[in-house]
Structures are given as structure tokens and as C-alpha cells.
Short mmCIF file of C-alpha atoms in Angstrom, two decimals:
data_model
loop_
_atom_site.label_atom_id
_atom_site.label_comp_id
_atom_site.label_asym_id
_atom_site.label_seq_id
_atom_site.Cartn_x
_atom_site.Cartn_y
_atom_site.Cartn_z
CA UNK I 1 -19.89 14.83 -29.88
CA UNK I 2 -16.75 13.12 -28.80
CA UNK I 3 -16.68 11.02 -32.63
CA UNK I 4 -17.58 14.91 -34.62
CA UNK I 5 -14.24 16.42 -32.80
CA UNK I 6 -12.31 13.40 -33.34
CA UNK I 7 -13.24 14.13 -36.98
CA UNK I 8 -12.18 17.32 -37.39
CA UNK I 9 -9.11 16.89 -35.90
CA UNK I 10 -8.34 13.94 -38.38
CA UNK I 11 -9.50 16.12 -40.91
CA UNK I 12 -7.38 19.51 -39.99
CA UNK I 13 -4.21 17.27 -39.47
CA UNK I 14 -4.56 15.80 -42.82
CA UNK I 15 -5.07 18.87 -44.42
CA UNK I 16 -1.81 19.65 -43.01
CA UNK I 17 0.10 16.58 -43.73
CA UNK I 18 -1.32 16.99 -47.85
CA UNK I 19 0.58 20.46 -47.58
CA UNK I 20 3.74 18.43 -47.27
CA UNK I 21 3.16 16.05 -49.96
CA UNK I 22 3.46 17.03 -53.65
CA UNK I 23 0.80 15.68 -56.34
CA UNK I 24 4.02 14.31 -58.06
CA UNK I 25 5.00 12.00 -55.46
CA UNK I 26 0.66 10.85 -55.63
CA UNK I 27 1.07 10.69 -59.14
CA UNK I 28 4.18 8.11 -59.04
CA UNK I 29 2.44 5.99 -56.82
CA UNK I 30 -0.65 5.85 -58.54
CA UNK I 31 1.13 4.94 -61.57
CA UNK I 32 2.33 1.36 -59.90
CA UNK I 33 -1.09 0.43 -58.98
CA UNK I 34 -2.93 -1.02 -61.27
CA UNK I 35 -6.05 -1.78 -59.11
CA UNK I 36 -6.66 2.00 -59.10
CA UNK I 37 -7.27 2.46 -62.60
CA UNK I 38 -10.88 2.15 -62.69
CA UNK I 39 -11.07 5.26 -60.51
CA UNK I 40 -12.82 8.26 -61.89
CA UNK I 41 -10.45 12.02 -61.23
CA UNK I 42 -13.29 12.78 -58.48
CA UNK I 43 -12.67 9.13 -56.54
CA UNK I 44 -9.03 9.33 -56.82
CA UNK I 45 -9.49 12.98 -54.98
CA UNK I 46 -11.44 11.21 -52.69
CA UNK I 47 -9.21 8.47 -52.37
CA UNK I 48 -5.90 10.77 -51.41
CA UNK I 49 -7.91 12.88 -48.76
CA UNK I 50 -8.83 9.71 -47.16
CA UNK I 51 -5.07 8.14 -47.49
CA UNK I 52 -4.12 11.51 -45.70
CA UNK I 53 -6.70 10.97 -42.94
CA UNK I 54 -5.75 7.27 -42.82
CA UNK I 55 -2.02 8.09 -42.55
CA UNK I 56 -2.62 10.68 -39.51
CA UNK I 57 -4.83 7.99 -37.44
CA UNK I 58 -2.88 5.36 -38.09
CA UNK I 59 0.75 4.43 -36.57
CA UNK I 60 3.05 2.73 -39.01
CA UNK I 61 6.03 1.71 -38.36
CA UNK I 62 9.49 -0.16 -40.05
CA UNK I 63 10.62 -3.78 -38.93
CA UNK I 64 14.07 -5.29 -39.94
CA UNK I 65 15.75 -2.64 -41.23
CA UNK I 66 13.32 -1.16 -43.76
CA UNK I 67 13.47 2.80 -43.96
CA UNK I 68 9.72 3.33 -44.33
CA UNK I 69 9.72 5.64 -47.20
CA UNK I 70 6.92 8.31 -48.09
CA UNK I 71 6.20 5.94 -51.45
CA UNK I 72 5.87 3.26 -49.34
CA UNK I 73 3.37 4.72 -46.88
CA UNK I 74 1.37 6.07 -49.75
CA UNK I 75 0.92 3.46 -51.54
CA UNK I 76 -0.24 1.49 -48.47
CA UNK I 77 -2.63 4.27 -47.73
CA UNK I 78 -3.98 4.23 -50.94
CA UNK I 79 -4.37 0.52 -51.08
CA UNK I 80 -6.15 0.11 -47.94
CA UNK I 81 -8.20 3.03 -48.25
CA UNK I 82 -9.88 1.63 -51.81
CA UNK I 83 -12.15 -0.91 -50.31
CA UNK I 84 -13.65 1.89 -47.66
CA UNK I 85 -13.57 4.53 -49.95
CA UNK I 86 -17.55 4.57 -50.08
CA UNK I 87 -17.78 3.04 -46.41
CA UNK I 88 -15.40 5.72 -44.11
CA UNK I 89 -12.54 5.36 -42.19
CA UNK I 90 -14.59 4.48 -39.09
CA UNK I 91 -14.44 1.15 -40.71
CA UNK I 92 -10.63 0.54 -39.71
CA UNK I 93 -11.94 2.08 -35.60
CA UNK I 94 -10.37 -0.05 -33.14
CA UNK I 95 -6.61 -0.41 -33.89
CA UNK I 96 -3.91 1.33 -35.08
CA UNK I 97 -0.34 -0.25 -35.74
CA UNK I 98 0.79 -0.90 -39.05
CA UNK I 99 4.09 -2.84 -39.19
CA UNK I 100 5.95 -3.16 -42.21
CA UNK I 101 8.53 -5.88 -43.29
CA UNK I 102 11.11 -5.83 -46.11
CA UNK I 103 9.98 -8.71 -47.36
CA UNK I 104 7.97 -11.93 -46.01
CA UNK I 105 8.39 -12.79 -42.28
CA UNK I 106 8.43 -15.12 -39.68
CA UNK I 107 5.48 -16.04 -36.90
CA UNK I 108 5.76 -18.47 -34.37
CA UNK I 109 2.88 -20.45 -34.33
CA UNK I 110 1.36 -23.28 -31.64
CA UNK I 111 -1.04 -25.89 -32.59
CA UNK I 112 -2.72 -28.52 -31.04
CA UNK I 113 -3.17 -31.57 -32.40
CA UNK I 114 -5.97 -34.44 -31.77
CA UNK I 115 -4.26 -36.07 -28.94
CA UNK I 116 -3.44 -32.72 -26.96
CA UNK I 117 -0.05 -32.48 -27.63
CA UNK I 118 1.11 -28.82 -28.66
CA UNK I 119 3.31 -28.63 -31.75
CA UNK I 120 5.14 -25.22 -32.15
CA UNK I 121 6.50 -24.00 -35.22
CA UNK I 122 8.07 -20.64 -37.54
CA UNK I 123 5.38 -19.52 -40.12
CA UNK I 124 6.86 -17.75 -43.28
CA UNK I 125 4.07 -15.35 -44.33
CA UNK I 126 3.36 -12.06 -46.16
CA UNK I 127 1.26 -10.45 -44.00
CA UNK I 128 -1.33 -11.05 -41.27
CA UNK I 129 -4.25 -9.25 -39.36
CA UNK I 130 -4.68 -9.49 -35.84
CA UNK I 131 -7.51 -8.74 -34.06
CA UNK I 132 -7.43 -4.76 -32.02
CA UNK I 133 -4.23 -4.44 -34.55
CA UNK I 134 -1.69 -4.39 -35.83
CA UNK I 135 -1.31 -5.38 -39.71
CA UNK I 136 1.52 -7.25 -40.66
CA UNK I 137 2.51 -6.09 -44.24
CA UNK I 138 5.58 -7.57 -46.43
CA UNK I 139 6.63 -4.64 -49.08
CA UNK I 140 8.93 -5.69 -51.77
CA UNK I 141 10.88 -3.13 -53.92
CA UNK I 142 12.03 -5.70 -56.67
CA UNK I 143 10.51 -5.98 -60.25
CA UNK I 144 9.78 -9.49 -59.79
CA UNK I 145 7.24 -8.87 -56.66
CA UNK I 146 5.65 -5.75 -58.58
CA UNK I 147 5.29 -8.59 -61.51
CA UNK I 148 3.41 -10.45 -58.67
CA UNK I 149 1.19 -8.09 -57.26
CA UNK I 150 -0.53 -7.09 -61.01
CA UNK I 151 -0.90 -10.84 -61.12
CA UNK I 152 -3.40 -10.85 -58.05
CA UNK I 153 -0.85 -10.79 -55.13
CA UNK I 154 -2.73 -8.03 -53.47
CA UNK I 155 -1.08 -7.84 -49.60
CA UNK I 156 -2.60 -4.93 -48.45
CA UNK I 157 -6.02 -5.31 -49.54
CA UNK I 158 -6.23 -8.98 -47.97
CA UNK I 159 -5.03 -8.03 -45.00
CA UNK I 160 -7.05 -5.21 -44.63
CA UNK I 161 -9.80 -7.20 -45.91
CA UNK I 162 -9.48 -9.23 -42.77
CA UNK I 163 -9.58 -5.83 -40.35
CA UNK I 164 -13.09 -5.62 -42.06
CA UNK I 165 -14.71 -8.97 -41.44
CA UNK I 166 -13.44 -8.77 -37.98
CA UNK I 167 -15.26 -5.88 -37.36
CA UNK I 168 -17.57 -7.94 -35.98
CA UNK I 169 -15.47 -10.20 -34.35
CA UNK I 170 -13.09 -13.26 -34.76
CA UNK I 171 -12.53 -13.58 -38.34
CA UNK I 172 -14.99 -15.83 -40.73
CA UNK I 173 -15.81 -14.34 -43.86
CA UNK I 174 -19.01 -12.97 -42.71
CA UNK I 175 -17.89 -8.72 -42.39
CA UNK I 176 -20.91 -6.51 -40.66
CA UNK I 177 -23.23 -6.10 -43.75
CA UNK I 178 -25.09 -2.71 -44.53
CA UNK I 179 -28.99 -2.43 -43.84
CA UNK I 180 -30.06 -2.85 -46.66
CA UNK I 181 -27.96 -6.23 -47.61
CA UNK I 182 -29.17 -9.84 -46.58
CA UNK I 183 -27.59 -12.18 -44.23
CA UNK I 184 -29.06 -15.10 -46.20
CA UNK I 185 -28.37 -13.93 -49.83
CA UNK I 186 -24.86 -13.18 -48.26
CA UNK I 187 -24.31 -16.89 -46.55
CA UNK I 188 -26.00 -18.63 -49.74
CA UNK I 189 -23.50 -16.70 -52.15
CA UNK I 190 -20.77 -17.58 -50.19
CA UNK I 191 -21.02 -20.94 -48.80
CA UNK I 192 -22.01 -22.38 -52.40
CA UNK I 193 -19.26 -20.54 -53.86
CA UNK I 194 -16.58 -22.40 -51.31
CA UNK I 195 -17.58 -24.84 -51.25
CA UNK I 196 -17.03 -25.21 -55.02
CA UNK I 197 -13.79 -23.36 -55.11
CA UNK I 198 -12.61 -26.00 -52.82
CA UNK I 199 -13.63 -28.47 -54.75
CA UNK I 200 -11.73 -26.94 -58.26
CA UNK I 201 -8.79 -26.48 -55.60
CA UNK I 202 -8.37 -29.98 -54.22
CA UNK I 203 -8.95 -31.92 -57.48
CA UNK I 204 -7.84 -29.60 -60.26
CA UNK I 205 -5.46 -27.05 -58.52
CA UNK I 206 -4.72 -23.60 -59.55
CA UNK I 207 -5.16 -25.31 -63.19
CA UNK I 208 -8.94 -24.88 -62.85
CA UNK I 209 -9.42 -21.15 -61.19
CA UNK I 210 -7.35 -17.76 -62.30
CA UNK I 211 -7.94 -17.05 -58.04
CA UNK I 212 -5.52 -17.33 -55.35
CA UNK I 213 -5.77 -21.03 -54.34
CA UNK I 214 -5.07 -19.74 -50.63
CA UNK I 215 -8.98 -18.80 -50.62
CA UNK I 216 -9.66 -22.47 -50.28
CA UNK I 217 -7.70 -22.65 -46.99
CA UNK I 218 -10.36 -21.48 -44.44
CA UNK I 219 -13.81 -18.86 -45.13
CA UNK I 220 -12.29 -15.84 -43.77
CA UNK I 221 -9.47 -16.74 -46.61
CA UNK I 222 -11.73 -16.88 -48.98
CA UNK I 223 -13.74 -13.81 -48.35
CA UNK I 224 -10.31 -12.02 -48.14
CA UNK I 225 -8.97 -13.69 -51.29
CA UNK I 226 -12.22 -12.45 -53.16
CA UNK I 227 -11.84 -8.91 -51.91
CA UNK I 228 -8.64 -8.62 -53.27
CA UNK I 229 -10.09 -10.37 -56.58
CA UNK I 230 -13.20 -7.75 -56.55
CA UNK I 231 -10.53 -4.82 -56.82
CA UNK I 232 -7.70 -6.23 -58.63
CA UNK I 233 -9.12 -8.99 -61.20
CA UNK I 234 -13.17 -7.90 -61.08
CA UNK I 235 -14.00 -9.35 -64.56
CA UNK I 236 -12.47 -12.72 -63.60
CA UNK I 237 -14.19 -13.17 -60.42
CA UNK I 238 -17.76 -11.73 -62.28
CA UNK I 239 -17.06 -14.58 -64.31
CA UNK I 240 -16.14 -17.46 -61.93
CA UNK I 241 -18.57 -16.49 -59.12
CA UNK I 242 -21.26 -14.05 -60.25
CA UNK I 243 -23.09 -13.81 -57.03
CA UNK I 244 -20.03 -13.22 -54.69
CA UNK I 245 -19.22 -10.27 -56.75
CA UNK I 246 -22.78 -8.86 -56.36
CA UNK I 247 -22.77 -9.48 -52.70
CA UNK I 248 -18.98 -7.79 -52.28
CA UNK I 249 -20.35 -5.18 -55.18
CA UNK I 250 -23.29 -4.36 -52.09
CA UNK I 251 -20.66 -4.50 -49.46
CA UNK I 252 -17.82 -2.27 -50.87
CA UNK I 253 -20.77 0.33 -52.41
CA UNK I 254 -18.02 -0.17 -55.95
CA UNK I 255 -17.80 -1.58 -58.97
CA UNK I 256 -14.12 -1.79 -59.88
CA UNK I 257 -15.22 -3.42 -63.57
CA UNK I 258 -16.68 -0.18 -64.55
CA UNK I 259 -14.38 2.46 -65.59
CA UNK I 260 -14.72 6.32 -64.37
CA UNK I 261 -17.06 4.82 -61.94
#
């Protein structure tokens, strides 16, 4: 009961938030993102109701400076609304800050090494996904980023990629699968594949793979790294790992290498 009136009250604030947004402004942001293109008219509709829904449960805020811009905020909601777009927004439950950064940003970080002694240190990153929220996002306004992003760069759907597989828990690139989907196939597909993308990584570097070499870093990077791959460069990862695209292909309920889907 409780979840069906949480609904509708999404749903009727959304439908009140899309009265304040012109298809125009949509339009211009759909235009600089590529990884949308495979969309049919019906899923983009689909897509948009769901941004509007995601953008009236969600709390998103500016860091540094940044004047968080309606562009901006749609094309986040867009973005991290694509890999639920068959799956709901129950999927992103649990949290609900959104922090955006003009640019990449600073984390301190602690680690321990082998004889106990704690080491503490500034991390530059581009985003980051914590566990009960928030997302760390990096936006960039310059052509050079944009140039980046069509090359595979894809912030928001990594980090949002992570919110998934943590859905279960502490993130490890194993996401709550559907009923109908195997654990096994799942682990098989994944663990062979890196395992070998390490492998290509370590002796060849980015020389032998068209994917983000960060994948090799840890298995929740690489299921995150293949996400954004699935959406944004689908016919390269069908080529370089078949089976991770099926399993992510089960996952996502999409096939982003088939146009008008």
C-alpha cells in the first residue's frame, strides 16, 4: 500500500515538473547523447517520463561553484535512467543525493598496507558511488570532454552502474539478477571474461582492447566498465566478449545494438 501511494505521488509530481519543461530543451539534450540513439520514439517517451520521476525522487545538488543547470540535470536523468528503463526506478530505492562537480574531484582516501601502517592520501576521480548514496558525478561543459564521453567515457552510467550491483550489497560485479537469469551462466561469463581482459590489460595495454582499461582494476570495475560499454559501444563489446553482453543483454531487458528497439 505504502510503495502504490509512494508511486503515485512520484508520478503526479512528475507530471507536474514535465509541465515546466519544454520538448525543446529534451530535444537539445538528446541531441548530445549519443548512447540514446538506438532508442525507438516510444522508449525515448518512456525514457523522459522516467527522467521526470527520477528527477522528483532524487536530490541533486551543485559542489564548487557549479550552477546546476536544467541541461545538466536532464541529461543526467536521462543517462541514468537508460540502464533501468525496462527494470523501474525502484532499482535506484535506497538513496537519494546526487552531487555534482565542475569537473573531476578530490577524495581522501586511507589504506592499509601489509604491515598495518595506514597511508592516507587525495584521490583525483570523476565520479564515485557510495553505498545508501550519494553519486559523485564530474560534468564537463568543454568540447574536449564531450569528445571524451562519445569515445566511451560514460560517467553517469558507471556510476550508476555501481548503485545497481550494490543493490545487493558491497559492490562486486555480481548486481541482483532477474528470475529467470542464472547465477552460474552469470559468474562463468564474467569471471572468464576478467580474467582475460586482465590479461590483454597487463601485457598488451589499451593497445589490445577498444574498453576502458579501468575495468581491469577490480570486478565491480569491470562489470561497471561493461555496462557503460553495453550502452555506449554495444557492437564492440558483442565482439570482444560475446557472453558478457548476453548476460548484461538479460540483465538490462535491452539491446542497445539494435536500432528502434
Amino acid at each position: 500500500m505504502f510503495h502504490a501511494l509512494h508511486r503515485w505521488l512520484r508520478r503526479r509530481r512528475a507530471r507536474a515538473l514535465s509541465r515546466e519543461i519544454p520538448a525543446e530543451a529534451w530535444q537539445q539534450v538528446e541531441a548530445c547523447l549519443p548512447v540514446l540513439d538506438h532508442l525507438s520514439l516510444t522508449d525515448r517517451q518512456r525514457l523522459r517520463q522516467l527522467s521526470l520521476e527520477f528527477l522528483v525522487s532524487k536530490q541533486m545538488s551543485a559542489a564548487q561553484g557549479l550552477t546546476l543547470r536544467l541541461p545538466i540535470q536532464l541529461s543526467i536523468a536521462l543517462q541514468a535512467c537508460l540502464p533501468i528503463l525496462n527494470l523501474g526506478l525502484d532499482w535506484y530505492d535506497g538513496w537519494q543525493g546526487i552531487v555534482v562537480y565542475p569537473g573531476d574531484f578530490v577524495i581522501p582516501r586511507q589504506e592499509t598496507d601489509e604491515c598495518g601502517i595506514v597511508h592516507e592520501f587525495d584521490d583525483t576521480v570523476l565520479g564515485e558511488a557510495w553505498h545508501g548514496g550519494p553519486v559523485l558525478l564530474s560534468w564537463f561543459d568543454d568540447e574536449e570532454n564531450h569528445t571524451q564521453e562519445q569515445a566511451g567515457c560514460q560517467i553517469v552510467l558507471h556510476e550508476f552502474a555501481h548503485q545497481l550491483d550494490m543493490k545487493n550489497g558491497a559492490a562486486d560485479g555480481f548486481p541482483p539478477l532477474h528470475s529467470n537469469m542464472s547465477r552460474t551462466d552469470w559468474h562463468a561469463a564474467f569471471a572468464t571474461a576478467y580474467a582475460d581482459f586482465r590479461q590483454r590489460i597487463e601485457t598488451g595495454g589499451e593497445e589490445h582492447s577498444q574498453l576502458d582499461p579501468y575495468g581491469a582494476s577490480a570486478p565491480a570495475e569491470f562489470f561497471a566498465v561493461m555496462s557503460e560499454a553495453f550502452f555506449s559501444q554495444s557492437a564492440v563489446l558483442l565482439e570482444e566478449y560475446p557472453a558478457v553482453h548476453e548476460q548484461l543483454r538479460h540483465f538490462y531487458r535491452q539491446n542497445p545494438g539494435k536500432s528502434g528497439q
